[in-house]
Amino acid sequence: MRKLMVATLLAGATVATPALAQDPAPTFTGPRVEAILGYDRTGAGSDVDNDNGNDDQNIDGLLYGIGAGYDMNLGSAVVGVEGEYTDSTAKSSRSDFSDQFGFGRVKQGRDLYIGARAGILANPQTLVYVKGGYTNTKLDVLAGDTDETTDTAFKLDGWRIGAGVERAINANTFAKVEYRYSKYEDAHINFADGSTSSEFGIDTDRHQVVGSIGWRF
């Protein structure tokens, strides 16, 4: 009888172990890092109309960068904080100094973002979320008819909102796709001699569609 009981327990453990091993365990909890890649478009806001038949009102290109964050799983909901450092290949294709949606001939520079996100679990492996926060970006002035940048740059302050879907590949790896809209309403100029202009109002929009691959600790 004792041998039969031992054999039964061992058989039960053998059956249970594969089932436990196959049970997915993504938690959407804890610190994370990610690589970011996507489409980037910056242009004149809705209150600006400089379409005079000669001006190109938008620049677009490839967005790339890194991000990091921390999430907390509250059951069926997830909340967290996050930050990003990105850059872009977007630049003016024009070869003169005429107005470029209010800034002259420019190249999109680095962007800093810090904010929060909140979402719901569509299933244990899929998070649907919204996000929002502060963004600060730079527009580098291009020199003449070249692709070289000068030492003059516009620094823009604004806010960002967005939405996305994150999918857990396994307990540590994830992929996500999201759309973000940024609105810049204040700016100042950094000049080549190190001086800075006073702050002035602007109306600049930015649209991004990005994908990310990341690791959760």
mmCIF file with all atom_site columns, C-alpha atoms in Angstrom:
data_model
loop_
_atom_site.group_PDB
_atom_site.id
_atom_site.type_symbol
_atom_site.label_atom_id
_atom_site.label_alt_id
_atom_site.label_comp_id
_atom_site.label_asym_id
_atom_site.label_entity_id
_atom_site.label_seq_id
_atom_site.pdbx_PDB_ins_code
_atom_site.Cartn_x
_atom_site.Cartn_y
_atom_site.Cartn_z
_atom_site.occupancy
_atom_site.B_iso_or_equiv
_atom_site.pdbx_formal_charge
_atom_site.auth_seq_id
_atom_site.auth_comp_id
_atom_site.auth_asym_id
_atom_site.auth_atom_id
_atom_site.pdbx_PDB_model_num
ATOM 1   C CA . MET A 1 1   ? 0.000  0.000  0.000   1.00 0.00 ? 1   MET A CA 1
ATOM 2   C CA . ARG A 1 2   ? 2.826  2.386  0.923   1.00 0.00 ? 2   ARG A CA 1
ATOM 3   C CA . LYS A 1 3   ? 4.576  1.693  -2.390  1.00 0.00 ? 3   LYS A CA 1
ATOM 4   C CA . LEU A 1 4   ? 1.317  2.318  -4.247  1.00 0.00 ? 4   LEU A CA 1
ATOM 5   C CA . MET A 1 5   ? 0.825  5.674  -2.511  1.00 0.00 ? 5   MET A CA 1
ATOM 6   C CA . VAL A 1 6   ? 4.385  6.791  -3.339  1.00 0.00 ? 6   VAL A CA 1
ATOM 7   C CA . ALA A 1 7   ? 3.948  5.750  -6.958  1.00 0.00 ? 7   ALA A CA 1
ATOM 8   C CA . THR A 1 8   ? 0.662  7.663  -7.160  1.00 0.00 ? 8   THR A CA 1
ATOM 9   C CA . LEU A 1 9   ? 2.232  10.861 -5.719  1.00 0.00 ? 9   LEU A CA 1
ATOM 10  C CA . LEU A 1 10  ? 5.177  10.651 -8.116  1.00 0.00 ? 10  LEU A CA 1
ATOM 11  C CA . ALA A 1 11  ? 2.840  10.183 -11.065 1.00 0.00 ? 11  ALA A CA 1
ATOM 12  C CA . GLY A 1 12  ? 0.782  13.191 -9.969  1.00 0.00 ? 12  GLY A CA 1
ATOM 13  C CA . ALA A 1 13  ? 3.894  15.366 -9.644  1.00 0.00 ? 13  ALA A CA 1
ATOM 14  C CA . THR A 1 14  ? 5.053  14.274 -13.090 1.00 0.00 ? 14  THR A CA 1
ATOM 15  C CA . VAL A 1 15  ? 1.730  15.314 -14.616 1.00 0.00 ? 15  VAL A CA 1
ATOM 16  C CA . ALA A 1 16  ? 1.519  18.626 -12.694 1.00 0.00 ? 16  ALA A CA 1
ATOM 17  C CA . THR A 1 17  ? 5.053  19.833 -13.412 1.00 0.00 ? 17  THR A CA 1
ATOM 18  C CA . PRO A 1 18  ? 4.656  20.290 -17.198 1.00 0.00 ? 18  PRO A CA 1
ATOM 19  C CA . ALA A 1 19  ? 1.346  22.063 -16.641 1.00 0.00 ? 19  ALA A CA 1
ATOM 20  C CA . LEU A 1 20  ? 2.988  24.553 -14.279 1.00 0.00 ? 20  LEU A CA 1
ATOM 21  C CA . ALA A 1 21  ? 5.900  25.048 -16.644 1.00 0.00 ? 21  ALA A CA 1
ATOM 22  C CA . GLN A 1 22  ? 3.525  25.941 -19.469 1.00 0.00 ? 22  GLN A CA 1
ATOM 23  C CA . ASP A 1 23  ? 1.525  28.437 -17.399 1.00 0.00 ? 23  ASP A CA 1
ATOM 24  C CA . PRO A 1 24  ? 2.474  31.946 -18.668 1.00 0.00 ? 24  PRO A CA 1
ATOM 25  C CA . ALA A 1 25  ? 3.575  34.350 -15.997 1.00 0.00 ? 25  ALA A CA 1
ATOM 26  C CA . PRO A 1 26  ? 3.766  37.852 -17.484 1.00 0.00 ? 26  PRO A CA 1
ATOM 27  C CA . THR A 1 27  ? 3.019  40.313 -14.725 1.00 0.00 ? 27  THR A CA 1
ATOM 28  C CA . PHE A 1 28  ? 3.479  43.776 -16.303 1.00 0.00 ? 28  PHE A CA 1
ATOM 29  C CA . THR A 1 29  ? 5.125  44.670 -13.005 1.00 0.00 ? 29  THR A CA 1
ATOM 30  C CA . GLY A 1 30  ? 8.522  46.119 -12.152 1.00 0.00 ? 30  GLY A CA 1
ATOM 31  C CA . PRO A 1 31  ? 11.259 48.043 -13.998 1.00 0.00 ? 31  PRO A CA 1
ATOM 32  C CA . ARG A 1 32  ? 11.653 47.825 -17.771 1.00 0.00 ? 32  ARG A CA 1
ATOM 33  C CA . VAL A 1 33  ? 13.914 49.095 -20.574 1.00 0.00 ? 33  VAL A CA 1
ATOM 34  C CA . GLU A 1 34  ? 13.200 49.204 -24.292 1.00 0.00 ? 34  GLU A CA 1
ATOM 35  C CA . ALA A 1 35  ? 14.466 50.132 -27.741 1.00 0.00 ? 35  ALA A CA 1
ATOM 36  C CA . ILE A 1 36  ? 12.214 52.448 -29.775 1.00 0.00 ? 36  ILE A CA 1
ATOM 37  C CA . LEU A 1 37  ? 11.854 52.802 -33.555 1.00 0.00 ? 37  LEU A CA 1
ATOM 38  C CA . GLY A 1 38  ? 9.174  54.453 -35.661 1.00 0.00 ? 38  GLY A CA 1
ATOM 39  C CA . TYR A 1 39  ? 7.804  57.262 -37.820 1.00 0.00 ? 39  TYR A CA 1
ATOM 40  C CA . ASP A 1 40  ? 8.191  60.910 -36.790 1.00 0.00 ? 40  ASP A CA 1
ATOM 41  C CA . ARG A 1 41  ? 6.470  64.021 -38.210 1.00 0.00 ? 41  ARG A CA 1
ATOM 42  C CA . THR A 1 42  ? 6.788  67.618 -36.960 1.00 0.00 ? 42  THR A CA 1
ATOM 43  C CA . GLY A 1 43  ? 4.924  70.558 -38.422 1.00 0.00 ? 43  GLY A CA 1
ATOM 44  C CA . ALA A 1 44  ? 2.949  73.746 -38.051 1.00 0.00 ? 44  ALA A CA 1
ATOM 45  C CA . GLY A 1 45  ? 0.081  73.585 -35.580 1.00 0.00 ? 45  GLY A CA 1
ATOM 46  C CA . SER A 1 46  ? -3.569 74.179 -36.373 1.00 0.00 ? 46  SER A CA 1
ATOM 47  C CA . ASP A 1 47  ? -3.274 77.908 -35.576 1.00 0.00 ? 47  ASP A CA 1
ATOM 48  C CA . VAL A 1 48  ? -0.484 78.453 -38.112 1.00 0.00 ? 48  VAL A CA 1
ATOM 49  C CA . ASP A 1 49  ? -1.034 78.886 -41.844 1.00 0.00 ? 49  ASP A CA 1
ATOM 50  C CA . ASN A 1 50  ? 2.091  79.655 -43.838 1.00 0.00 ? 50  ASN A CA 1
ATOM 51  C CA . ASP A 1 51  ? 1.166  77.621 -46.899 1.00 0.00 ? 51  ASP A CA 1
ATOM 52  C CA . ASN A 1 52  ? 2.054  80.229 -49.489 1.00 0.00 ? 52  ASN A CA 1
ATOM 53  C CA . GLY A 1 53  ? 2.866  77.786 -52.274 1.00 0.00 ? 53  GLY A CA 1
ATOM 54  C CA . ASN A 1 54  ? 6.572  77.804 -51.389 1.00 0.00 ? 54  ASN A CA 1
ATOM 55  C CA . ASP A 1 55  ? 6.868  76.675 -47.775 1.00 0.00 ? 55  ASP A CA 1
ATOM 56  C CA . ASP A 1 56  ? 7.101  73.053 -46.698 1.00 0.00 ? 56  ASP A CA 1
ATOM 57  C CA . GLN A 1 57  ? 5.075  72.951 -43.465 1.00 0.00 ? 57  GLN A CA 1
ATOM 58  C CA . ASN A 1 58  ? 6.227  69.527 -42.220 1.00 0.00 ? 58  ASN A CA 1
ATOM 59  C CA . ILE A 1 59  ? 9.346  67.478 -41.764 1.00 0.00 ? 59  ILE A CA 1
ATOM 60  C CA . ASP A 1 60  ? 9.290  63.721 -41.265 1.00 0.00 ? 60  ASP A CA 1
ATOM 61  C CA . GLY A 1 61  ? 11.753 60.904 -40.749 1.00 0.00 ? 61  GLY A CA 1
ATOM 62  C CA . LEU A 1 62  ? 12.810 57.924 -38.663 1.00 0.00 ? 62  LEU A CA 1
ATOM 63  C CA . LEU A 1 63  ? 12.515 58.124 -34.862 1.00 0.00 ? 63  LEU A CA 1
ATOM 64  C CA . TYR A 1 64  ? 14.905 56.033 -32.750 1.00 0.00 ? 64  TYR A CA 1
ATOM 65  C CA . GLY A 1 65  ? 15.880 55.904 -29.095 1.00 0.00 ? 65  GLY A CA 1
ATOM 66  C CA . ILE A 1 66  ? 15.597 54.207 -25.727 1.00 0.00 ? 66  ILE A CA 1
ATOM 67  C CA . GLY A 1 67  ? 13.059 54.224 -22.926 1.00 0.00 ? 67  GLY A CA 1
ATOM 68  C CA . ALA A 1 68  ? 12.709 53.043 -19.342 1.00 0.00 ? 68  ALA A CA 1
ATOM 69  C CA . GLY A 1 69  ? 9.882  52.774 -16.862 1.00 0.00 ? 69  GLY A CA 1
ATOM 70  C CA . TYR A 1 70  ? 8.355  51.136 -13.830 1.00 0.00 ? 70  TYR A CA 1
ATOM 71  C CA . ASP A 1 71  ? 4.898  49.500 -13.715 1.00 0.00 ? 71  ASP A CA 1
ATOM 72  C CA . MET A 1 72  ? 2.605  48.233 -10.987 1.00 0.00 ? 72  MET A CA 1
ATOM 73  C CA . ASN A 1 73  ? -0.029 45.570 -11.609 1.00 0.00 ? 73  ASN A CA 1
ATOM 74  C CA . LEU A 1 74  ? -3.215 46.357 -9.645  1.00 0.00 ? 74  LEU A CA 1
ATOM 75  C CA . GLY A 1 75  ? -5.091 43.276 -10.780 1.00 0.00 ? 75  GLY A CA 1
ATOM 76  C CA . SER A 1 76  ? -6.996 44.027 -13.945 1.00 0.00 ? 76  SER A CA 1
ATOM 77  C CA . ALA A 1 77  ? -5.260 47.431 -14.316 1.00 0.00 ? 77  ALA A CA 1
ATOM 78  C CA . VAL A 1 78  ? -1.640 48.564 -14.647 1.00 0.00 ? 78  VAL A CA 1
ATOM 79  C CA . VAL A 1 79  ? -0.175 51.983 -13.813 1.00 0.00 ? 79  VAL A CA 1
ATOM 80  C CA . GLY A 1 80  ? 3.370  53.213 -14.210 1.00 0.00 ? 80  GLY A CA 1
ATOM 81  C CA . VAL A 1 81  ? 5.894  55.969 -14.869 1.00 0.00 ? 81  VAL A CA 1
ATOM 82  C CA . GLU A 1 82  ? 8.245  56.206 -17.839 1.00 0.00 ? 82  GLU A CA 1
ATOM 83  C CA . GLY A 1 83  ? 10.876 58.281 -19.597 1.00 0.00 ? 83  GLY A CA 1
ATOM 84  C CA . GLU A 1 84  ? 12.490 58.407 -23.050 1.00 0.00 ? 84  GLU A CA 1
ATOM 85  C CA . TYR A 1 85  ? 15.452 59.776 -24.932 1.00 0.00 ? 85  TYR A CA 1
ATOM 86  C CA . THR A 1 86  ? 14.954 59.791 -28.712 1.00 0.00 ? 86  THR A CA 1
ATOM 87  C CA . ASP A 1 87  ? 16.385 61.382 -31.842 1.00 0.00 ? 87  ASP A CA 1
ATOM 88  C CA . SER A 1 88  ? 15.119 61.679 -35.405 1.00 0.00 ? 88  SER A CA 1
ATOM 89  C CA . THR A 1 89  ? 16.271 61.883 -38.999 1.00 0.00 ? 89  THR A CA 1
ATOM 90  C CA . ALA A 1 90  ? 13.519 64.398 -39.897 1.00 0.00 ? 90  ALA A CA 1
ATOM 91  C CA . LYS A 1 91  ? 14.832 67.569 -41.543 1.00 0.00 ? 91  LYS A CA 1
ATOM 92  C CA . SER A 1 92  ? 13.880 70.250 -44.018 1.00 0.00 ? 92  SER A CA 1
ATOM 93  C CA . SER A 1 93  ? 14.423 69.422 -47.664 1.00 0.00 ? 93  SER A CA 1
ATOM 94  C CA . ARG A 1 94  ? 14.510 73.087 -48.642 1.00 0.00 ? 94  ARG A CA 1
ATOM 95  C CA . SER A 1 95  ? 17.718 74.893 -49.514 1.00 0.00 ? 95  SER A CA 1
ATOM 96  C CA . ASP A 1 96  ? 17.017 78.462 -48.417 1.00 0.00 ? 96  ASP A CA 1
ATOM 97  C CA . PHE A 1 97  ? 16.406 80.388 -45.209 1.00 0.00 ? 97  PHE A CA 1
ATOM 98  C CA . SER A 1 98  ? 12.684 81.013 -45.747 1.00 0.00 ? 98  SER A CA 1
ATOM 99  C CA . ASP A 1 99  ? 10.222 80.251 -43.001 1.00 0.00 ? 99  ASP A CA 1
ATOM 100 C CA . GLN A 1 100 ? 9.933  76.558 -42.082 1.00 0.00 ? 100 GLN A CA 1
ATOM 101 C CA . PHE A 1 101 ? 6.675  76.335 -40.096 1.00 0.00 ? 101 PHE A CA 1
ATOM 102 C CA . GLY A 1 102 ? 7.953  79.264 -38.061 1.00 0.00 ? 102 GLY A CA 1
ATOM 103 C CA . PHE A 1 103 ? 11.558 78.187 -37.427 1.00 0.00 ? 103 PHE A CA 1
ATOM 104 C CA . GLY A 1 104 ? 13.523 78.523 -40.666 1.00 0.00 ? 104 GLY A CA 1
ATOM 105 C CA . ARG A 1 105 ? 15.344 75.549 -42.217 1.00 0.00 ? 105 ARG A CA 1
ATOM 106 C CA . VAL A 1 106 ? 15.680 72.913 -39.490 1.00 0.00 ? 106 VAL A CA 1
ATOM 107 C CA . LYS A 1 107 ? 16.528 69.367 -38.487 1.00 0.00 ? 107 LYS A CA 1
ATOM 108 C CA . GLN A 1 108 ? 14.648 67.583 -35.730 1.00 0.00 ? 108 GLN A CA 1
ATOM 109 C CA . GLY A 1 109 ? 16.959 67.115 -32.749 1.00 0.00 ? 109 GLY A CA 1
ATOM 110 C CA . ARG A 1 110 ? 16.824 65.107 -29.559 1.00 0.00 ? 110 ARG A CA 1
ATOM 111 C CA . ASP A 1 111 ? 13.652 64.706 -27.528 1.00 0.00 ? 111 ASP A CA 1
ATOM 112 C CA . LEU A 1 112 ? 13.224 64.139 -23.796 1.00 0.00 ? 112 LEU A CA 1
ATOM 113 C CA . TYR A 1 113 ? 9.983  62.786 -22.359 1.00 0.00 ? 113 TYR A CA 1
ATOM 114 C CA . ILE A 1 114 ? 8.779  61.942 -18.858 1.00 0.00 ? 114 ILE A CA 1
ATOM 115 C CA . GLY A 1 115 ? 5.265  60.887 -18.002 1.00 0.00 ? 115 GLY A CA 1
ATOM 116 C CA . ALA A 1 116 ? 2.875  58.233 -16.775 1.00 0.00 ? 116 ALA A CA 1
ATOM 117 C CA . ARG A 1 117 ? 0.656  55.569 -18.264 1.00 0.00 ? 117 ARG A CA 1
ATOM 118 C CA . ALA A 1 118 ? -2.382 53.547 -17.193 1.00 0.00 ? 118 ALA A CA 1
ATOM 119 C CA . GLY A 1 119 ? -4.045 50.585 -18.830 1.00 0.00 ? 119 GLY A CA 1
ATOM 120 C CA . ILE A 1 120 ? -6.239 47.524 -18.567 1.00 0.00 ? 120 ILE A CA 1
ATOM 121 C CA . LEU A 1 121 ? -5.384 43.899 -19.225 1.00 0.00 ? 121 LEU A CA 1
ATOM 122 C CA . ALA A 1 122 ? -7.299 42.649 -22.254 1.00 0.00 ? 122 ALA A CA 1
ATOM 123 C CA . ASN A 1 123 ? -5.932 39.219 -21.293 1.00 0.00 ? 123 ASN A CA 1
ATOM 124 C CA . PRO A 1 124 ? -3.012 38.044 -19.114 1.00 0.00 ? 124 PRO A CA 1
ATOM 125 C CA . GLN A 1 125 ? -0.532 38.702 -21.941 1.00 0.00 ? 125 GLN A CA 1
ATOM 126 C CA . THR A 1 126 ? -1.971 41.921 -23.459 1.00 0.00 ? 126 THR A CA 1
ATOM 127 C CA . LEU A 1 127 ? -2.065 45.446 -22.003 1.00 0.00 ? 127 LEU A CA 1
ATOM 128 C CA . VAL A 1 128 ? -4.038 48.275 -23.613 1.00 0.00 ? 128 VAL A CA 1
ATOM 129 C CA . TYR A 1 129 ? -2.977 51.675 -22.254 1.00 0.00 ? 129 TYR A CA 1
ATOM 130 C CA . VAL A 1 130 ? -3.013 55.461 -22.518 1.00 0.00 ? 130 VAL A CA 1
ATOM 131 C CA . LYS A 1 131 ? -0.135 57.773 -21.605 1.00 0.00 ? 131 LYS A CA 1
ATOM 132 C CA . GLY A 1 132 ? 0.709  61.426 -21.076 1.00 0.00 ? 132 GLY A CA 1
ATOM 133 C CA . GLY A 1 133 ? 3.414  63.734 -19.814 1.00 0.00 ? 133 GLY A CA 1
ATOM 134 C CA . TYR A 1 134 ? 5.990  66.462 -20.466 1.00 0.00 ? 134 TYR A CA 1
ATOM 135 C CA . THR A 1 135 ? 8.192  66.658 -23.562 1.00 0.00 ? 135 THR A CA 1
ATOM 136 C CA . ASN A 1 136 ? 11.147 68.882 -24.415 1.00 0.00 ? 136 ASN A CA 1
ATOM 137 C CA . THR A 1 137 ? 12.624 68.774 -27.899 1.00 0.00 ? 137 THR A CA 1
ATOM 138 C CA . LYS A 1 138 ? 15.263 70.581 -29.947 1.00 0.00 ? 138 LYS A CA 1
ATOM 139 C CA . LEU A 1 139 ? 15.212 71.857 -33.523 1.00 0.00 ? 139 LEU A CA 1
ATOM 140 C CA . ASP A 1 140 ? 18.711 72.339 -34.952 1.00 0.00 ? 140 ASP A CA 1
ATOM 141 C CA . VAL A 1 141 ? 19.132 75.115 -37.523 1.00 0.00 ? 141 VAL A CA 1
ATOM 142 C CA . LEU A 1 142 ? 20.604 73.922 -40.840 1.00 0.00 ? 142 LEU A CA 1
ATOM 143 C CA . ALA A 1 143 ? 23.311 75.992 -42.501 1.00 0.00 ? 143 ALA A CA 1
ATOM 144 C CA . GLY A 1 144 ? 22.435 77.338 -45.958 1.00 0.00 ? 144 GLY A CA 1
ATOM 145 C CA . ASP A 1 145 ? 21.948 74.700 -48.628 1.00 0.00 ? 145 ASP A CA 1
ATOM 146 C CA . THR A 1 146 ? 23.878 71.983 -46.751 1.00 0.00 ? 146 THR A CA 1
ATOM 147 C CA . ASP A 1 147 ? 22.816 69.325 -44.240 1.00 0.00 ? 147 ASP A CA 1
ATOM 148 C CA . GLU A 1 148 ? 25.197 70.709 -41.606 1.00 0.00 ? 148 GLU A CA 1
ATOM 149 C CA . THR A 1 149 ? 23.762 72.174 -38.414 1.00 0.00 ? 149 THR A CA 1
ATOM 150 C CA . THR A 1 150 ? 24.819 75.472 -36.916 1.00 0.00 ? 150 THR A CA 1
ATOM 151 C CA . ASP A 1 151 ? 25.338 76.196 -33.220 1.00 0.00 ? 151 ASP A CA 1
ATOM 152 C CA . THR A 1 152 ? 21.889 77.789 -33.048 1.00 0.00 ? 152 THR A CA 1
ATOM 153 C CA . ALA A 1 153 ? 18.960 75.698 -31.822 1.00 0.00 ? 153 ALA A CA 1
ATOM 154 C CA . PHE A 1 154 ? 15.344 76.120 -30.806 1.00 0.00 ? 154 PHE A CA 1
ATOM 155 C CA . LYS A 1 155 ? 14.325 74.427 -27.537 1.00 0.00 ? 155 LYS A CA 1
ATOM 156 C CA . LEU A 1 156 ? 10.605 73.581 -27.401 1.00 0.00 ? 156 LEU A CA 1
ATOM 157 C CA . ASP A 1 157 ? 8.505  72.715 -24.331 1.00 0.00 ? 157 ASP A CA 1
ATOM 158 C CA . GLY A 1 158 ? 5.169  70.934 -24.506 1.00 0.00 ? 158 GLY A CA 1
ATOM 159 C CA . TRP A 1 159 ? 2.966  68.015 -23.554 1.00 0.00 ? 159 TRP A CA 1
ATOM 160 C CA . ARG A 1 160 ? 2.370  64.565 -25.019 1.00 0.00 ? 160 ARG A CA 1
ATOM 161 C CA . ILE A 1 161 ? -0.524 62.110 -25.035 1.00 0.00 ? 161 ILE A CA 1
ATOM 162 C CA . GLY A 1 162 ? -0.745 58.689 -26.599 1.00 0.00 ? 162 GLY A CA 1
ATOM 163 C CA . ALA A 1 163 ? -2.177 55.189 -26.607 1.00 0.00 ? 163 ALA A CA 1
ATOM 164 C CA . GLY A 1 164 ? -0.817 51.749 -27.320 1.00 0.00 ? 164 GLY A CA 1
ATOM 165 C CA . VAL A 1 165 ? -0.878 47.987 -26.928 1.00 0.00 ? 165 VAL A CA 1
ATOM 166 C CA . GLU A 1 166 ? 1.822  45.974 -25.180 1.00 0.00 ? 166 GLU A CA 1
ATOM 167 C CA . ARG A 1 167 ? 2.167  42.228 -25.599 1.00 0.00 ? 167 ARG A CA 1
ATOM 168 C CA . ALA A 1 168 ? 4.167  39.999 -23.261 1.00 0.00 ? 168 ALA A CA 1
ATOM 169 C CA . ILE A 1 169 ? 6.295  37.598 -25.302 1.00 0.00 ? 169 ILE A CA 1
ATOM 170 C CA . ASN A 1 170 ? 7.305  35.806 -22.100 1.00 0.00 ? 170 ASN A CA 1
ATOM 171 C CA . ALA A 1 171 ? 7.738  36.744 -18.434 1.00 0.00 ? 171 ALA A CA 1
ATOM 172 C CA . ASN A 1 172 ? 10.630 39.124 -19.225 1.00 0.00 ? 172 ASN A CA 1
ATOM 173 C CA . THR A 1 173 ? 10.355 40.185 -22.868 1.00 0.00 ? 173 THR A CA 1
ATOM 174 C CA . PHE A 1 174 ? 7.663  42.377 -24.412 1.00 0.00 ? 174 PHE A CA 1
ATOM 175 C CA . ALA A 1 175 ? 6.769  44.179 -27.629 1.00 0.00 ? 175 ALA A CA 1
ATOM 176 C CA . LYS A 1 176 ? 4.486  47.164 -28.064 1.00 0.00 ? 176 LYS A CA 1
ATOM 177 C CA . VAL A 1 177 ? 3.154  49.602 -30.628 1.00 0.00 ? 177 VAL A CA 1
ATOM 178 C CA . GLU A 1 178 ? 1.778  53.069 -29.901 1.00 0.00 ? 178 GLU A CA 1
ATOM 179 C CA . TYR A 1 179 ? 0.699  56.388 -31.351 1.00 0.00 ? 179 TYR A CA 1
ATOM 180 C CA . ARG A 1 180 ? 1.796  59.676 -29.704 1.00 0.00 ? 180 ARG A CA 1
ATOM 181 C CA . TYR A 1 181 ? 0.765  63.282 -30.270 1.00 0.00 ? 181 TYR A CA 1
ATOM 182 C CA . SER A 1 182 ? 2.867  66.152 -28.899 1.00 0.00 ? 182 SER A CA 1
ATOM 183 C CA . LYS A 1 183 ? 1.942  69.830 -28.675 1.00 0.00 ? 183 LYS A CA 1
ATOM 184 C CA . TYR A 1 184 ? 4.684  72.450 -28.231 1.00 0.00 ? 184 TYR A CA 1
ATOM 185 C CA . GLU A 1 185 ? 3.557  75.892 -27.071 1.00 0.00 ? 185 GLU A CA 1
ATOM 186 C CA . ASP A 1 186 ? 6.694  77.537 -25.624 1.00 0.00 ? 186 ASP A CA 1
ATOM 187 C CA . ALA A 1 187 ? 10.234 77.927 -26.966 1.00 0.00 ? 187 ALA A CA 1
ATOM 188 C CA . HIS A 1 188 ? 13.518 79.785 -26.618 1.00 0.00 ? 188 HIS A CA 1
ATOM 189 C CA . ILE A 1 189 ? 16.629 80.050 -28.787 1.00 0.00 ? 189 ILE A CA 1
ATOM 190 C CA . ASN A 1 190 ? 20.154 78.970 -27.870 1.00 0.00 ? 190 ASN A CA 1
ATOM 191 C CA . PHE A 1 191 ? 22.608 81.105 -29.846 1.00 0.00 ? 191 PHE A CA 1
ATOM 192 C CA . ALA A 1 192 ? 26.136 80.232 -30.978 1.00 0.00 ? 192 ALA A CA 1
ATOM 193 C CA . ASP A 1 193 ? 27.718 82.600 -28.411 1.00 0.00 ? 193 ASP A CA 1
ATOM 194 C CA . GLY A 1 194 ? 26.038 80.731 -25.547 1.00 0.00 ? 194 GLY A CA 1
ATOM 195 C CA . SER A 1 195 ? 23.313 83.291 -24.908 1.00 0.00 ? 195 SER A CA 1
ATOM 196 C CA . THR A 1 196 ? 19.629 82.385 -24.723 1.00 0.00 ? 196 THR A CA 1
ATOM 197 C CA . SER A 1 197 ? 16.600 84.303 -25.890 1.00 0.00 ? 197 SER A CA 1
ATOM 198 C CA . SER A 1 198 ? 13.584 85.004 -23.737 1.00 0.00 ? 198 SER A CA 1
ATOM 199 C CA . GLU A 1 199 ? 10.733 82.500 -23.979 1.00 0.00 ? 199 GLU A CA 1
ATOM 200 C CA . PHE A 1 200 ? 8.136  83.009 -26.702 1.00 0.00 ? 200 PHE A CA 1
ATOM 201 C CA . GLY A 1 201 ? 4.924  81.294 -27.745 1.00 0.00 ? 201 GLY A CA 1
ATOM 202 C CA . ILE A 1 202 ? 4.747  78.805 -30.624 1.00 0.00 ? 202 ILE A CA 1
ATOM 203 C CA . ASP A 1 203 ? 2.265  76.381 -32.170 1.00 0.00 ? 203 ASP A CA 1
ATOM 204 C CA . THR A 1 204 ? 3.992  73.182 -33.285 1.00 0.00 ? 204 THR A CA 1
ATOM 205 C CA . ASP A 1 205 ? 2.531  69.674 -33.587 1.00 0.00 ? 205 ASP A CA 1
ATOM 206 C CA . ARG A 1 206 ? 4.281  66.327 -33.613 1.00 0.00 ? 206 ARG A CA 1
ATOM 207 C CA . HIS A 1 207 ? 2.894  62.907 -34.581 1.00 0.00 ? 207 HIS A CA 1
ATOM 208 C CA . GLN A 1 208 ? 4.670  59.595 -34.003 1.00 0.00 ? 208 GLN A CA 1
ATOM 209 C CA . VAL A 1 209 ? 3.852  55.928 -34.631 1.00 0.00 ? 209 VAL A CA 1
ATOM 210 C CA . VAL A 1 210 ? 6.427  53.707 -32.937 1.00 0.00 ? 210 VAL A CA 1
ATOM 211 C CA . GLY A 1 211 ? 7.201  50.131 -32.055 1.00 0.00 ? 211 GLY A CA 1
ATOM 212 C CA . SER A 1 212 ? 9.302  48.919 -29.128 1.00 0.00 ? 212 SER A CA 1
ATOM 213 C CA . ILE A 1 213 ? 11.023 45.748 -27.983 1.00 0.00 ? 213 ILE A CA 1
ATOM 214 C CA . GLY A 1 214 ? 11.926 45.608 -24.313 1.00 0.00 ? 214 GLY A CA 1
ATOM 215 C CA . TRP A 1 215 ? 13.032 43.676 -21.271 1.00 0.00 ? 215 TRP A CA 1
ATOM 216 C CA . ARG A 1 216 ? 11.277 43.593 -17.901 1.00 0.00 ? 216 ARG A CA 1
ATOM 217 C CA . PHE A 1 217 ? 13.310 42.811 -14.790 1.00 0.00 ? 217 PHE A CA 1
#
